[in-house]
Coordinates of C-alpha atoms in Angstrom, one line a residue:
X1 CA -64.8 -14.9 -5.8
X2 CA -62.4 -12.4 -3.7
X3 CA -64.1 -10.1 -2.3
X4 CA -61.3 -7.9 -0.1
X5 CA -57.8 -8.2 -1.6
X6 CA -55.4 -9.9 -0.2
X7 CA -51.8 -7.7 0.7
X8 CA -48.0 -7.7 0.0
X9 CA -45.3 -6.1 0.8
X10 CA -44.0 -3.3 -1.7
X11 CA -40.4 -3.5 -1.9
X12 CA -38.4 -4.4 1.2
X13 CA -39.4 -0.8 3.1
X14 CA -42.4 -0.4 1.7
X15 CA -45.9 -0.4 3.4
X16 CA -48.6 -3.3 3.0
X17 CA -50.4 -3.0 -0.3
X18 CA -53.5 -4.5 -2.1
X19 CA -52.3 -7.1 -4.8
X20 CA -54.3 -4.7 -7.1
X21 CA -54.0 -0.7 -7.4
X22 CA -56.1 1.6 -9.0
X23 CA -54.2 3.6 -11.7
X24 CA -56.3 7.0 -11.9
X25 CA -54.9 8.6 -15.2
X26 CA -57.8 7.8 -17.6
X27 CA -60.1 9.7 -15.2
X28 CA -58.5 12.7 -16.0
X29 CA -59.1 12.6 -20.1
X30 CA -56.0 10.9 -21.6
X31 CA -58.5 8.4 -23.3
X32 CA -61.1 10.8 -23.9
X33 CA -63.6 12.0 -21.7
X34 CA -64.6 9.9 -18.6
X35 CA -67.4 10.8 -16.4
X36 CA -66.8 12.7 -12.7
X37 CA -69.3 10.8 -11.1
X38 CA -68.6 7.2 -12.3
X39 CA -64.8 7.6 -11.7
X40 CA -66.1 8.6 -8.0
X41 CA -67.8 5.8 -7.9
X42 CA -65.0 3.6 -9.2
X43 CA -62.4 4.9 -6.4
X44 CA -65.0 4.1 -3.7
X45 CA -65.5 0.3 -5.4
X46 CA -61.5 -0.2 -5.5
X47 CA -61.3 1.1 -1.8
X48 CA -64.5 -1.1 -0.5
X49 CA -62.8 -4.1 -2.3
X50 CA -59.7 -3.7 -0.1
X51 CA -57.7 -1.6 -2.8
X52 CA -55.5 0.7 -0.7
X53 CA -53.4 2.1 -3.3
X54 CA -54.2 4.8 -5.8
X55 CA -51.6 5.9 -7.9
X56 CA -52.0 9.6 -10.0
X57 CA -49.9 12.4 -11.2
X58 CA -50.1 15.9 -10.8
X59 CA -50.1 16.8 -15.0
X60 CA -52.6 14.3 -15.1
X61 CA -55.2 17.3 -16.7
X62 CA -53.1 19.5 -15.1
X63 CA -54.3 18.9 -11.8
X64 CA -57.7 17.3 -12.2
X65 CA -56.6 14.0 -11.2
X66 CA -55.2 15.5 -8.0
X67 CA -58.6 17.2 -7.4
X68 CA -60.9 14.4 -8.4
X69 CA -59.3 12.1 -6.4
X70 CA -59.7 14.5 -3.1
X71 CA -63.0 14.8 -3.8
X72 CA -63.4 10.8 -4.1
X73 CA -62.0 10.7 -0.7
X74 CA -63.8 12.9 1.1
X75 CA -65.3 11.3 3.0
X76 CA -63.2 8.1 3.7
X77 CA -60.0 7.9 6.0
X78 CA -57.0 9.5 4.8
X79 CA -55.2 6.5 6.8
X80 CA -57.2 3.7 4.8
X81 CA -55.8 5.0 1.7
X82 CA -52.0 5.1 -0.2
X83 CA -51.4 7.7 -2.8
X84 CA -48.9 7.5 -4.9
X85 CA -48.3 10.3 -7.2
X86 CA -45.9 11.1 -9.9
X87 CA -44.3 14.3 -10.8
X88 CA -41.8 16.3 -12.8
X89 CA -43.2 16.3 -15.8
X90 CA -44.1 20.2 -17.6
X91 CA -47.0 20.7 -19.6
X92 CA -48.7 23.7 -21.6
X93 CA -51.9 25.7 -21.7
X94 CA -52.4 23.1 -25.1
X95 CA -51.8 20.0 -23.5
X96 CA -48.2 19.8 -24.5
X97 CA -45.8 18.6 -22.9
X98 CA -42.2 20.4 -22.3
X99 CA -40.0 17.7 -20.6
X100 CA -39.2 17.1 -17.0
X101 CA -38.0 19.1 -13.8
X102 CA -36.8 17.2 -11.1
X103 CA -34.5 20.1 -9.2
X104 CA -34.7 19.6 -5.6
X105 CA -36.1 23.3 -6.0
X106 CA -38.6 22.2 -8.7
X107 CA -39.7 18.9 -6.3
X108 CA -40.3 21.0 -3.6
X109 CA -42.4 23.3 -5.6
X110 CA -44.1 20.4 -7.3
X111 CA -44.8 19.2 -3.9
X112 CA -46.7 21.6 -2.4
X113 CA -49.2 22.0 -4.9
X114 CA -49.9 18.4 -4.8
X115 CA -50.1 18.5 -1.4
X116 CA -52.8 21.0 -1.4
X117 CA -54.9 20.1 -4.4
X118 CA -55.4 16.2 -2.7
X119 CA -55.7 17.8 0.5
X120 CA -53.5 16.2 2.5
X121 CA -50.3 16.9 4.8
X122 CA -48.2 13.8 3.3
X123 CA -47.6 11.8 0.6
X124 CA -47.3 7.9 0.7
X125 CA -44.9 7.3 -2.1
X126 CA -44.2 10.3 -4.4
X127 CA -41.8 9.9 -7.6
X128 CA -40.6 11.5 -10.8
X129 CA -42.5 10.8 -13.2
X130 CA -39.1 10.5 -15.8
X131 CA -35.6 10.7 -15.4
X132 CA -34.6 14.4 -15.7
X133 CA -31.3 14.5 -18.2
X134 CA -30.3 18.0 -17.0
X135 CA -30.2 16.8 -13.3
X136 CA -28.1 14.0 -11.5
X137 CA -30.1 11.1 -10.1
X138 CA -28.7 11.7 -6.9
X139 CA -29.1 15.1 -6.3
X140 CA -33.3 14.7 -7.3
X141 CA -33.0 11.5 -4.5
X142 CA -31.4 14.0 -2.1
X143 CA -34.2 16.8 -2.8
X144 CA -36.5 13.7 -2.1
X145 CA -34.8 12.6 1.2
X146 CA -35.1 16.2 2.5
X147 CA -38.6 16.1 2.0
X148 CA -39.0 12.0 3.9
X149 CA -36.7 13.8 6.4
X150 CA -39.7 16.4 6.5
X151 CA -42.4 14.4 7.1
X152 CA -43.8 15.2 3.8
X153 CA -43.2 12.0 1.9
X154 CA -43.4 8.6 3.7
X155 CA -42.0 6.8 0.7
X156 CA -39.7 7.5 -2.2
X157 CA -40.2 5.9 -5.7
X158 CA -39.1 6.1 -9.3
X159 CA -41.1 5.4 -12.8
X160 CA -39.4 4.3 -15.8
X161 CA -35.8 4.2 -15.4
X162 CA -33.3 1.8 -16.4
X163 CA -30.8 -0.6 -14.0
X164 CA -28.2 1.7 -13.3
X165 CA -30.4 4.5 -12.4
X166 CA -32.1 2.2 -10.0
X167 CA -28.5 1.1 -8.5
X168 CA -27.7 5.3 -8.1
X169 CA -30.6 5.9 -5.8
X170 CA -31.1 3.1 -4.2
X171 CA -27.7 4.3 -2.9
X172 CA -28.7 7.5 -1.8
X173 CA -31.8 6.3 -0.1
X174 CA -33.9 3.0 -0.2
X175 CA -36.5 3.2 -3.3
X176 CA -39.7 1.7 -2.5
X177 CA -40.7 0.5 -5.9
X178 CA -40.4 1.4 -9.6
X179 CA -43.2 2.0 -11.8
X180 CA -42.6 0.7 -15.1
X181 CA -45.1 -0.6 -18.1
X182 CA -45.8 -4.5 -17.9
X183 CA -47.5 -7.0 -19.4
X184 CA -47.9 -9.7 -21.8
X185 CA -46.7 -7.6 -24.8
X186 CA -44.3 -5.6 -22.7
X187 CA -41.8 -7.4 -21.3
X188 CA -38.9 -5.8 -21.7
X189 CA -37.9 -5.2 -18.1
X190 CA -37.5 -9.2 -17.6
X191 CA -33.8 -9.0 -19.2
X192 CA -32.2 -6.7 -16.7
X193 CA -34.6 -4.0 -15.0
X194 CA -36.4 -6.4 -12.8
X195 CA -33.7 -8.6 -11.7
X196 CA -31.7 -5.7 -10.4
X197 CA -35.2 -4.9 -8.7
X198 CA -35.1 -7.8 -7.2
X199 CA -31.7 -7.8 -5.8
X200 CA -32.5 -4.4 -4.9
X201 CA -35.3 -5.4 -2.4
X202 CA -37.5 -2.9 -4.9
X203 CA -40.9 -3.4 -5.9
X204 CA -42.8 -3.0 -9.2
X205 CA -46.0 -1.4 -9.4
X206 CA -47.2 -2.2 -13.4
X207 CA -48.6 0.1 -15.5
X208 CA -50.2 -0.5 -18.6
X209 CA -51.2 -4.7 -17.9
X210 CA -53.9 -4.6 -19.9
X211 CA -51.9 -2.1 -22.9
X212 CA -53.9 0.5 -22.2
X213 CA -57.0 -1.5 -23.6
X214 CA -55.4 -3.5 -26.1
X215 CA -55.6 -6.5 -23.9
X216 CA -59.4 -6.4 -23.6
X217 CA -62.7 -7.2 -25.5
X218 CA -63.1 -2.8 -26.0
X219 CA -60.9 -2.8 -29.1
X220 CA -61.6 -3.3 -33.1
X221 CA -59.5 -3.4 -36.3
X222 CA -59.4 -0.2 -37.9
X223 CA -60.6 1.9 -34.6
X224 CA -60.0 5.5 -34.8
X225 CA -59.1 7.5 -31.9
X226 CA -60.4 10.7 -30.4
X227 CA -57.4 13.5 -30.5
X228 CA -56.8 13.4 -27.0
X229 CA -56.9 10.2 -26.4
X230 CA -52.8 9.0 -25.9
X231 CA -53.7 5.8 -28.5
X232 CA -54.2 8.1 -31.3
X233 CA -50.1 9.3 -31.1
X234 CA -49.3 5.5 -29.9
X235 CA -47.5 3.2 -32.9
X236 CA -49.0 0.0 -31.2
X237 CA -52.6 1.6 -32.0
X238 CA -52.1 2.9 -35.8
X239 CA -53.3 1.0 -38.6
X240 CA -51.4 -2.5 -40.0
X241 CA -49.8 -2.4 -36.2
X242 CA -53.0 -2.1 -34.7
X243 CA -54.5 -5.2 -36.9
X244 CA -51.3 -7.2 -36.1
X245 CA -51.5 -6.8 -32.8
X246 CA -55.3 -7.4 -32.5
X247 CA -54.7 -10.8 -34.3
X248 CA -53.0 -11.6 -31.3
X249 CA -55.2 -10.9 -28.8
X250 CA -57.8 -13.4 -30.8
X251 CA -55.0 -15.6 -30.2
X252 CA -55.2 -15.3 -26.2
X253 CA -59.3 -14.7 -26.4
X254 CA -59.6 -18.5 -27.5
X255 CA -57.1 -19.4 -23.8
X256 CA -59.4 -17.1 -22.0
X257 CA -62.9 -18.6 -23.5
X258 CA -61.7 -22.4 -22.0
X259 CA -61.2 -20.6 -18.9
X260 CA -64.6 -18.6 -18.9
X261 CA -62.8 -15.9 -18.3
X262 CA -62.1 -12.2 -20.0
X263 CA -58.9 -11.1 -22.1
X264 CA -58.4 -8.8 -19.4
X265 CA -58.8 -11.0 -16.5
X266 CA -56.3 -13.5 -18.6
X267 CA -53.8 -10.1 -18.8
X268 CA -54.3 -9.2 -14.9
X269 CA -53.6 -13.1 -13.5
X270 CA -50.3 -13.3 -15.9
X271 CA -49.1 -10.7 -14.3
X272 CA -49.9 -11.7 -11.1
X273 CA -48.4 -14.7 -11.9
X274 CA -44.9 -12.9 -12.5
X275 CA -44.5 -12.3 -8.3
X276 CA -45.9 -10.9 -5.1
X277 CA -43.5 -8.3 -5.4
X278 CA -45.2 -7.2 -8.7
X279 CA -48.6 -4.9 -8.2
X280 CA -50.5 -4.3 -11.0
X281 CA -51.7 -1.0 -11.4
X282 CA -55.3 -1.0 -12.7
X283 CA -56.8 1.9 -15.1
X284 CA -60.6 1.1 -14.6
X285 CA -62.6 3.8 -14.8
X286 CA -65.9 2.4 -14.8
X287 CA -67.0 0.1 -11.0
X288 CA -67.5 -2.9 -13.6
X289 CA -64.2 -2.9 -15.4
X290 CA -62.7 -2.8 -11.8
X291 CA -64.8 -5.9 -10.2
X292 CA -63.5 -7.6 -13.3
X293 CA -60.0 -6.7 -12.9
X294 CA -60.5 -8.0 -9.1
X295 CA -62.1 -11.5 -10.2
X296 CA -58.5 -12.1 -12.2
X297 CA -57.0 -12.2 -8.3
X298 CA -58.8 -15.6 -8.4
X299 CA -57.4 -17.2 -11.6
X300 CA -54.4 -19.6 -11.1
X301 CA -52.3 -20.9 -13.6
X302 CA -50.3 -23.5 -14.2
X303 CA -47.0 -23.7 -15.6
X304 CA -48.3 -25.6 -18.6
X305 CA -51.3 -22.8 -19.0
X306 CA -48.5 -19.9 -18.7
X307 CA -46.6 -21.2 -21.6
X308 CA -49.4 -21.7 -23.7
X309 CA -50.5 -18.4 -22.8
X310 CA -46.8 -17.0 -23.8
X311 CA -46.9 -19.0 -27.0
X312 CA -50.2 -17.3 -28.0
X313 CA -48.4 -14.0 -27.4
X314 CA -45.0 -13.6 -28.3
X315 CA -43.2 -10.3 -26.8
X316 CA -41.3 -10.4 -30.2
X317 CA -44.1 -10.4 -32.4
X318 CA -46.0 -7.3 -31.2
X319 CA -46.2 -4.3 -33.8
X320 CA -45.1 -0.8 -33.0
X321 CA -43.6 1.1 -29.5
X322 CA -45.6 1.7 -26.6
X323 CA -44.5 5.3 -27.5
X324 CA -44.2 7.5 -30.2
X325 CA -40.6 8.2 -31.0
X326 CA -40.7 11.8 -28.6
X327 CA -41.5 10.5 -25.5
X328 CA -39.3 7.2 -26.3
X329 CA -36.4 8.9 -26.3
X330 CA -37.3 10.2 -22.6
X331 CA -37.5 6.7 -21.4
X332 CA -34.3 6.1 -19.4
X333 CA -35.6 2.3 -18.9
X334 CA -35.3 2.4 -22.6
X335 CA -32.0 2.9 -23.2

């Protein structure tokens, strides 16, 4: 089985990275409380496996993410390691959240705290986290370009945006990759978003290839979710759409039995299957879920096996938004 990850290019001026990433949100409690130590311990597995990207935000807990991922990094060469954070969005003392702010102004400000709380003088590839309605793509690419210009970011990318949006910056200044939601049961940027990627020269990094956990073995009809866990405000996850969808995964368990492999790993290799200039981004939070996630590197498919897979699955027949309606209607890739 791999045991160092192979690398890719990201995007056409992007840096060499691991054919997984670690996605580090669900350390930082947005599926309920995760351990300090055993997310450490999952950051050093990803990086010791040849992972070189880690990908966080700074409202991820307000900051914890930023902090906990320093601390994981301590002792280990800043130059070993890609970060890739997100930014922009506003949040309150009670968890709420109060839109986005991508100024120039507000990036810089944005900046600097990350900059401190991860402890470091640069940036790989820093993004907003959401297209900010109030403020002109290409005046928050410009505030970005100021800052590449500064030596604070190496790398400029964007997260859920539509097409067009990707066509305005890319003409202000070359976007390394777009971080967007992908997998089996969301596929909606194969109609238009990823082609104009492609012809952009910009890569994907995917979130959300396992639907945060509904592509696994870790989910049951009927579950309940802790308050603060995002699932519990997420359509897909809420009652008839939660059984629906679960019927579908049974579906793709019985592919992944012949195959002696997990649902997850199933999830992970179909997505790998999509193109090298697709990175999945990998939410493991525990060392095991993440040697799992690297074992999928290892599964091919065949043409015939990815359409039976696809016919197990069909994009059209999953129940309920990634979203609830809210935080929707801030998805520019959406629209």
């Amino acid at each position: 089985m791999t045991q160092n990850l192979t690398t890719v290019q990201l995007g056409q001026t992007g840096p060499a990275v691991s054919r997984l990433a670690l996605g580090a949100m669900g350390m930082s409690g947005m599926y309920g409380q995760a351990d300090e130590a055993t997310s450490i311990a999952t950051v050093h597995a990803a990086i010791d496996s040849g992972a070189n990207l880690i990908d966080t935000g700074d409202f991820y807990g307000m900051g914890h993410n930023e902090l906990l991922i320093r601390q994981a990094l301590a002792d280990r060469k800043r130059e070993d390691v890609l970060l890739s954070v997100k930014y922009g969005a506003l949040r309150g003392p009670d968890n709420s959240f109060g839109g986005v702010d991508t100024r120039p102004a507000a990036t810089k400000n944005f900046l600097a705290y990350s900059l401190q709380r991860l402890g470091t003088d640069y940036i790989d590839i820093y993004r907003p986290a959401r297209l900010d309605p109030n403020v002109p793509i290409e005046e928050t690419i410009g505030g970005l370009a100021d800052m590449v210009k500064a030596g604070y970011i190496r790398h400029i990318g964007l997260s859920e945006v539509g097409a067009e949006t990707l066509r305005r910056a890319a003409a202000v200044h070359p976007i390394v990759d777009l971080q967007i939601e992908y997998s089996l049961i969301s596929r909606g940027i194969e109609a238009e978003i990823l082609p104009v990627a492609r012809e952009l020269g910009i890569g994907v990094t995917a979130y959300g290839v396992l639907s945060r956990g509904l592509l696994s073995d870790s989910l049951r009809p009927g579950q309940q979710f802790a308050p603060s866990d995002f699932r519990a405000h997420s359509p897909r996850f809420q009652g008839e759409n939660l059984d629906a969808n679960l019927r579908l995964v049974d579906a793709l368990a019985k592919i992944a039995a012949d195959h002696q492999v997990t649902v997850a790993q199933l999830a992970i290799a179909w997505v790998l299957s999509r193109g090298a200039d697709i990175v999945p981004l990998i939410g493991a939070r525990k060392p095991e879920r993440w040697a799992e996630a690297v074992a999928a590197v290892d599964i091919q498919l065949s043409e015939a096996e990815l359409a039976t897979i696809e016919a197990a699955v069909p994009a059209d027949q999953v129940a309920g938004g990634r979203y609830a309606p809210a935080q929707m209607a801030m998805l520019d890739s959406e629209r």
